[in-house]
GROMACS .gro file of C-alpha atoms in nm:
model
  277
    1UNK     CA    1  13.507  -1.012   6.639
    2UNK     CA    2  13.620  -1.254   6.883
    3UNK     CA    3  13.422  -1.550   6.718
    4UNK     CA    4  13.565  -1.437   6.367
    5UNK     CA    5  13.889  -1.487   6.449
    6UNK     CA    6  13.864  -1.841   6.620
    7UNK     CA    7  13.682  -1.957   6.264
    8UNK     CA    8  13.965  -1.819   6.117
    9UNK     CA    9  14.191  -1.941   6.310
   10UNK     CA   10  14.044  -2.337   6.252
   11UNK     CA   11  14.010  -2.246   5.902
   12UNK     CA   12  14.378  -2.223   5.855
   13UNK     CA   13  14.450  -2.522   6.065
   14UNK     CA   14  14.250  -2.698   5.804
   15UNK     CA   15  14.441  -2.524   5.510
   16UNK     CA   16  14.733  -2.624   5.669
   17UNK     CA   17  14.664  -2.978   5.675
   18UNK     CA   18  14.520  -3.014   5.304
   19UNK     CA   19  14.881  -2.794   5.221
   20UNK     CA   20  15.058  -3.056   5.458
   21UNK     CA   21  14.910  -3.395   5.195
   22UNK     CA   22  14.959  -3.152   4.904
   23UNK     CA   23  15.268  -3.093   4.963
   24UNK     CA   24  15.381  -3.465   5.022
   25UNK     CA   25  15.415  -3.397   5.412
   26UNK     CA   26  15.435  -3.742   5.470
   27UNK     CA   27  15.704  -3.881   5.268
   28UNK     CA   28  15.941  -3.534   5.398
   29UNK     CA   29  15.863  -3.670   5.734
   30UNK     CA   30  16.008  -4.044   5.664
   31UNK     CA   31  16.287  -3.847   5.506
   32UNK     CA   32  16.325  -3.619   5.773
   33UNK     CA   33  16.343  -3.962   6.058
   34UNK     CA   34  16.622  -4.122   5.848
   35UNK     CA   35  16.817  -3.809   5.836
   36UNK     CA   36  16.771  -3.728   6.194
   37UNK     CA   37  16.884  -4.108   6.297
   38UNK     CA   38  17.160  -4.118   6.044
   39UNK     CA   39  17.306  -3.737   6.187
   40UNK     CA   40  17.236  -3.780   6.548
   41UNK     CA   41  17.550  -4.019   6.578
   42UNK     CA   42  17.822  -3.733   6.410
   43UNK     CA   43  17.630  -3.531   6.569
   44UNK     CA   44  17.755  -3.654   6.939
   45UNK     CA   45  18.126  -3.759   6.767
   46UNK     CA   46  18.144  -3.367   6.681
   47UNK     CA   47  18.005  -3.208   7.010
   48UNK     CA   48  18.183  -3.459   7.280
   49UNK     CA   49  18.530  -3.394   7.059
   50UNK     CA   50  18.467  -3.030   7.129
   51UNK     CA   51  18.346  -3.006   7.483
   52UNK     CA   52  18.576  -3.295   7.622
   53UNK     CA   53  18.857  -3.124   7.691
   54UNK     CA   54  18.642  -2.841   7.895
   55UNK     CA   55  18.456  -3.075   8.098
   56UNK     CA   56  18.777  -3.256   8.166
   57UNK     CA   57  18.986  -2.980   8.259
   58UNK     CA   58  18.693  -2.908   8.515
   59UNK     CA   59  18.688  -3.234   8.615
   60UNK     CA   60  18.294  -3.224   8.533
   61UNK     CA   61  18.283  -3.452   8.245
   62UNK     CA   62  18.064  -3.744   8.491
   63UNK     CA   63  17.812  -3.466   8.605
   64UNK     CA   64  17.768  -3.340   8.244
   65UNK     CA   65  17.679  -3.670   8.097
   66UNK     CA   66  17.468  -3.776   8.392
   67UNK     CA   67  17.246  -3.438   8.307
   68UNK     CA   68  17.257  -3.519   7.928
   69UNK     CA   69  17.142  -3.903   7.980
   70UNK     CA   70  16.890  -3.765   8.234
   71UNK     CA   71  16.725  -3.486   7.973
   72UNK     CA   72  16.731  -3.802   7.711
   73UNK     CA   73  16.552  -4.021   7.918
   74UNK     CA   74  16.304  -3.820   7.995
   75UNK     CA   75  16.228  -3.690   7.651
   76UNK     CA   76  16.250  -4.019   7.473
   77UNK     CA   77  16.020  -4.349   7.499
   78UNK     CA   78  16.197  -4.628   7.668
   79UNK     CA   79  16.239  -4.866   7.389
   80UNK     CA   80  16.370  -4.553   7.178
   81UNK     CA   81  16.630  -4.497   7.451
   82UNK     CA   82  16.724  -4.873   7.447
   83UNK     CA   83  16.814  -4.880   7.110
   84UNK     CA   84  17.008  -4.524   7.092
   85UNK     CA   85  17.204  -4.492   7.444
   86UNK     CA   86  17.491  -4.743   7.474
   87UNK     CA   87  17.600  -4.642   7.104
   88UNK     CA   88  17.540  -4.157   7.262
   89UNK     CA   89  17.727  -4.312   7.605
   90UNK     CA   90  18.031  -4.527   7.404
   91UNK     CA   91  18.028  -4.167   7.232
   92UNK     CA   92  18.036  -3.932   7.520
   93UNK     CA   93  18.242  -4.144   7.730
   94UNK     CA   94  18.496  -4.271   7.488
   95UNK     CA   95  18.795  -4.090   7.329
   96UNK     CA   96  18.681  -3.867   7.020
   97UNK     CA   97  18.998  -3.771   6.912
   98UNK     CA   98  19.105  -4.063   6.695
   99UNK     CA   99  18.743  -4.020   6.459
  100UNK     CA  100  18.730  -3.666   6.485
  101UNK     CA  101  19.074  -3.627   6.326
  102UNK     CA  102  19.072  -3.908   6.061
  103UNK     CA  103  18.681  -3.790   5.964
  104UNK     CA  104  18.652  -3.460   6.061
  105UNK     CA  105  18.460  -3.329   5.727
  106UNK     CA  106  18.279  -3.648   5.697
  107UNK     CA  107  18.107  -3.597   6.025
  108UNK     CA  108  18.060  -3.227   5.976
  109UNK     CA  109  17.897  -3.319   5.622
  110UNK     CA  110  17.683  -3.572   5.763
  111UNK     CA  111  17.583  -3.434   6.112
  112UNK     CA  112  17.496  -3.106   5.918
  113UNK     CA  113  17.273  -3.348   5.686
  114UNK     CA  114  16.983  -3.288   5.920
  115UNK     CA  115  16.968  -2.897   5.873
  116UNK     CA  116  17.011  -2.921   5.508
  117UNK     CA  117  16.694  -3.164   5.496
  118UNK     CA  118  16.472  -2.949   5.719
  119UNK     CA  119  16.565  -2.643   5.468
  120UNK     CA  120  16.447  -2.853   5.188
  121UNK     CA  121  16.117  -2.958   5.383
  122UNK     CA  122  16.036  -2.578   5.533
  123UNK     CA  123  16.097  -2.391   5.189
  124UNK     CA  124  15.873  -2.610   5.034
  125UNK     CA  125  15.633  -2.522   5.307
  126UNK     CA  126  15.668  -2.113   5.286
  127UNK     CA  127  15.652  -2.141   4.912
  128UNK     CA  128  16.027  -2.055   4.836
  129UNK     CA  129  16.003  -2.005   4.434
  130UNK     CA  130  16.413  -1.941   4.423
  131UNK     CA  131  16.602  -2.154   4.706
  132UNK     CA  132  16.994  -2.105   4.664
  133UNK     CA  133  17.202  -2.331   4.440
  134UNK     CA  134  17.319  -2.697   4.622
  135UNK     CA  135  17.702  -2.591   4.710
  136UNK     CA  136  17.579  -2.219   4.866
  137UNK     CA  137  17.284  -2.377   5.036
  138UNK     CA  138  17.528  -2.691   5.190
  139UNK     CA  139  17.769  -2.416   5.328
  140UNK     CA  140  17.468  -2.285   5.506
  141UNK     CA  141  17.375  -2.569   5.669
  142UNK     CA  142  17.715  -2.626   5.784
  143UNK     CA  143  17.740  -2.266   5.915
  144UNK     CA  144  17.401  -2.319   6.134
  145UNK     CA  145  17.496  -2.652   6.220
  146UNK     CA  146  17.807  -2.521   6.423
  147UNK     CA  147  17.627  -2.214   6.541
  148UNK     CA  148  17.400  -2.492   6.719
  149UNK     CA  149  17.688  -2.670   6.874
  150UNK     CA  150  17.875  -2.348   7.002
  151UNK     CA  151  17.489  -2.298   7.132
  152UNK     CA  152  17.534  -2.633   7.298
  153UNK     CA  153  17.852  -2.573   7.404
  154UNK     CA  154  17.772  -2.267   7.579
  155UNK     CA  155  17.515  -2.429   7.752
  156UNK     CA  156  17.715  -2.703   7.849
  157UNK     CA  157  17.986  -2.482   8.025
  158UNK     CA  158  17.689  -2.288   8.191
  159UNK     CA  159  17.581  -2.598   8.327
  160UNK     CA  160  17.892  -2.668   8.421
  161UNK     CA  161  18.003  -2.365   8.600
  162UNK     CA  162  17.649  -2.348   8.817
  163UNK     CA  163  17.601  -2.680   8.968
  164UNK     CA  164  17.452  -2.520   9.281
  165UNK     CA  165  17.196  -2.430   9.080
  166UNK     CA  166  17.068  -2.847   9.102
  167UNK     CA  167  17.157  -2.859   9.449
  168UNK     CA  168  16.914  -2.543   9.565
  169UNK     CA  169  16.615  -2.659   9.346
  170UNK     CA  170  16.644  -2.989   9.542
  171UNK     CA  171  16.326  -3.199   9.483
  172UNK     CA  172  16.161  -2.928   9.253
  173UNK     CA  173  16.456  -3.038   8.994
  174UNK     CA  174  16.207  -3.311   8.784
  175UNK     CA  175  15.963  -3.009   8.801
  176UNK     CA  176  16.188  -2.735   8.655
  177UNK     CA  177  16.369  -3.011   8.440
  178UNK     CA  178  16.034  -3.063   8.236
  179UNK     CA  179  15.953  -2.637   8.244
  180UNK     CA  180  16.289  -2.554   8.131
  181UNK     CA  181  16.289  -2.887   7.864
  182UNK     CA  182  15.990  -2.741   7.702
  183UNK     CA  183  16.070  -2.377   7.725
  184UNK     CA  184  16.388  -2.479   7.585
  185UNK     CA  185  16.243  -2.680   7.294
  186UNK     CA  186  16.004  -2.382   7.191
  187UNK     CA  187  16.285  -2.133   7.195
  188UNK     CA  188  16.474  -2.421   6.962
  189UNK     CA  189  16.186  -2.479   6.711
  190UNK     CA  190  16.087  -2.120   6.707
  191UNK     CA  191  16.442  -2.044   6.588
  192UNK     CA  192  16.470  -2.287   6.315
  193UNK     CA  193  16.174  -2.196   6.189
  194UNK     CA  194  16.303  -1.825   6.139
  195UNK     CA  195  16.660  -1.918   6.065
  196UNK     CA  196  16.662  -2.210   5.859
  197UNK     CA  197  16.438  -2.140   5.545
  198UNK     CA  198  16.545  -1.856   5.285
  199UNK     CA  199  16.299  -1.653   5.339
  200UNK     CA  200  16.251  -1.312   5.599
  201UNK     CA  201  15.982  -1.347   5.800
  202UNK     CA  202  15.871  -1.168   6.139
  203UNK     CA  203  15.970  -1.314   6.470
  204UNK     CA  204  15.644  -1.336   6.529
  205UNK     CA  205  15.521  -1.559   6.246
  206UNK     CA  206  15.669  -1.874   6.383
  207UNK     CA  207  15.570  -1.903   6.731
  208UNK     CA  208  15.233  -2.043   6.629
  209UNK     CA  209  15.412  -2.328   6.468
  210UNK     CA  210  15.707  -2.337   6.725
  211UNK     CA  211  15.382  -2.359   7.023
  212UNK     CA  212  15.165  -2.646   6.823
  213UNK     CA  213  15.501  -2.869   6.757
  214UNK     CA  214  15.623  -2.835   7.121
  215UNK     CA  215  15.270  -2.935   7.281
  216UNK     CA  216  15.223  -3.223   7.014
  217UNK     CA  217  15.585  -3.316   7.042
  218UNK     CA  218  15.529  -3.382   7.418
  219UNK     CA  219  15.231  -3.559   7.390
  220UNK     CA  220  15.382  -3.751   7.186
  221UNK     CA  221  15.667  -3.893   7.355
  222UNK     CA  222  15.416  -3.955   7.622
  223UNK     CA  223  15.187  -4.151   7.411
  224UNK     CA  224  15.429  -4.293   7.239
  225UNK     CA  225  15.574  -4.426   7.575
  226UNK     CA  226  15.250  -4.550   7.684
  227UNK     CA  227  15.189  -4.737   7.349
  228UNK     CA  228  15.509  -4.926   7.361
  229UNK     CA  229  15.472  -5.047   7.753
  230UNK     CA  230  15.103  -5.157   7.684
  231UNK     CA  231  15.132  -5.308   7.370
  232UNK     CA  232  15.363  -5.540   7.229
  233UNK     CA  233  15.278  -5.560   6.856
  234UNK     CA  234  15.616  -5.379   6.761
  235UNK     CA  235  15.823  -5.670   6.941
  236UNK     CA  236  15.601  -5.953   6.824
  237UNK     CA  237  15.665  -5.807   6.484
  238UNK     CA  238  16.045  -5.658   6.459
  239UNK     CA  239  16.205  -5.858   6.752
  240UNK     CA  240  16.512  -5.769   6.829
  241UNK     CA  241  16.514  -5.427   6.563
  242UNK     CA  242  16.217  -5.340   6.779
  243UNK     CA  243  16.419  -5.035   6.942
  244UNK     CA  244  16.539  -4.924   6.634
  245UNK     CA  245  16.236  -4.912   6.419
  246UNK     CA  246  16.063  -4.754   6.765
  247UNK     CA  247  16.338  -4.486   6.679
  248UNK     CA  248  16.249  -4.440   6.368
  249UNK     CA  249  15.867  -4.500   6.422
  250UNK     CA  250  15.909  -4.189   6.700
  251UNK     CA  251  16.094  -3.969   6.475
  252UNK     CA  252  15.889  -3.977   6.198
  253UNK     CA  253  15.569  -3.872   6.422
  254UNK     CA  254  15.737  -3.561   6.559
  255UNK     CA  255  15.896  -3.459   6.164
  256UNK     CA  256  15.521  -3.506   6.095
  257UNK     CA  257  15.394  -3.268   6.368
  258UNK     CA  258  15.739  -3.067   6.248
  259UNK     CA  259  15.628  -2.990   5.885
  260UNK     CA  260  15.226  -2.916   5.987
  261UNK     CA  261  15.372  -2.629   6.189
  262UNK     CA  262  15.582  -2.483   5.948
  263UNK     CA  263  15.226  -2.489   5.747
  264UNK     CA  264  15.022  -2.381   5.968
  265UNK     CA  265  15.285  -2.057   6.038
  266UNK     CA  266  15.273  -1.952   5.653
  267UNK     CA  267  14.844  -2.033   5.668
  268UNK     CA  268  14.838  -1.786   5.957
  269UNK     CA  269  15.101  -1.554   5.848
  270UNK     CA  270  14.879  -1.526   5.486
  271UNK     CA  271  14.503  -1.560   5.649
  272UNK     CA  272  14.416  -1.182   5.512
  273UNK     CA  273  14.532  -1.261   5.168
  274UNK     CA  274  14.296  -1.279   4.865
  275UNK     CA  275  14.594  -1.558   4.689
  276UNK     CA  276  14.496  -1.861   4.792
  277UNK     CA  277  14.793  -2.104   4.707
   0.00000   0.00000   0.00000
């Protein structure tokens, strides 16, 4: 029994990867890294407009983005971080008030691009015959892209409010930081897997998925890290855009590892079915 359901099991991780080339995984996942690059920007515009005035008023707005560039750096690969922190810290540490107010649906539109694209990219992945018309779908995205910042906003003020909490776990912080990070990311993946696609699906369906992208998405960044500080072929090639395409480069990897879960879910989800799609 047990041995039948680790062949199954590795059968459907092998479905999932012919379904992940038949289903043009890797030109989503170069789609995917432009859209995340181009929203991450009015992404941070929208959030730091929004949370400013709380931190301020608090008088925490120095401790918050020393957390946030800390959780960055140690998530992203150097180079990556070279090319996209001074532009997130001008951001976080400049007045918002002056874009936010001259661009405010522009950045809502674009920042909300991201959730609109991974929609697209997991439909096609559960086999979504009817996805909504463009306008209905857009005004979902938008909806779910502020439910994530009042998400991140709530987080923020908790992190805010209990800054004892970093002062008892002492020099066990890196240690939780990296628990909590990935504990944190699985909870995040595992949500937009359920939430994002129009489709219902059991709770339960997506942790596979949510587990596979959050190991693989670590290793990655790891690798990834270790790749750019051995070798130099990136900066030999790209120069001084070497950051930028490392960005992009980085990005595309994890939107690769990103669609392969949401295949392998539906593979798992439909192992006992006759249909074979």
């Amino acid at each position: 029994m047990i041995l039948q359901k680790v062949l199954t099991f590795f059968k459907c991780i092998c479905k999932a990867v012919i379904d992940f080339r038949d289903h043009d995984g890797m030109e989503y996942a170069g789609y995917l890294s432009f859209i995340v690059l181009l929203s991450m920007f009015p992404f941070f515009v929208f959030f730091n407009a929004l949370t400013s005035s709380i931190v301020s008023v608090l008088d925490k707005d120095q401790f918050l983005y020393t957390r946030l560039f800390d959780v960055l750096s140690g998530e992203l690969p150097h180079d990556t971080m070279d090319a996209l922190l001074p532009r997130i810290e001008e951001i976080l540490s400049g007045p918002p008030q002056s874009l936010l107010t001259v661009a405010i649906g522009g950045v809502i539109w674009t920042a909300s691009s991201v959730i609109e694209g991974i929609r697209h990219v997991l439909n096609k992945a559960l086999r979504v015959s009817a996805p909504p018309p463009y306008i209905l779908g857009r005004m979902f995205s938008i909806l779910q892209f502020l439910i994530i910042v009042a998400v991140m906003m709530l987080s923020v003020l908790f992190a805010v409010l209990v800054p004892i909490i970093f002062e008892v776990v002492g020099r066990h912080w890196e240690f939780l930081r990296f628990v909590v990070s990935k504990v944190v990311l699985f909870i995040a993946v595992s949500w937009i897997y359920f939430m994002v696609p129009n489709v219902r699906q059991n709770i339960l369906v997506v942790l596979p998925g949510a587990a596979v992208v959050t190991a693989t998405w670590t290793l990655t960044s790891m690798a990834f890290s270790w790749y750019l500080s051995t070798f130099q072929v990136l900066k030999t090639i790209y120069g001084n855009l070497t950051g930028i395409i490392a960005a992009m480069l980085f990005f595309y990897i994890l939107s690769i590892f990103f669609i392969y879960g949401a295949e392998l879910n539906y593979r798992l989800s439909n192992r006992h079915s006759s249909v074979h799609i």
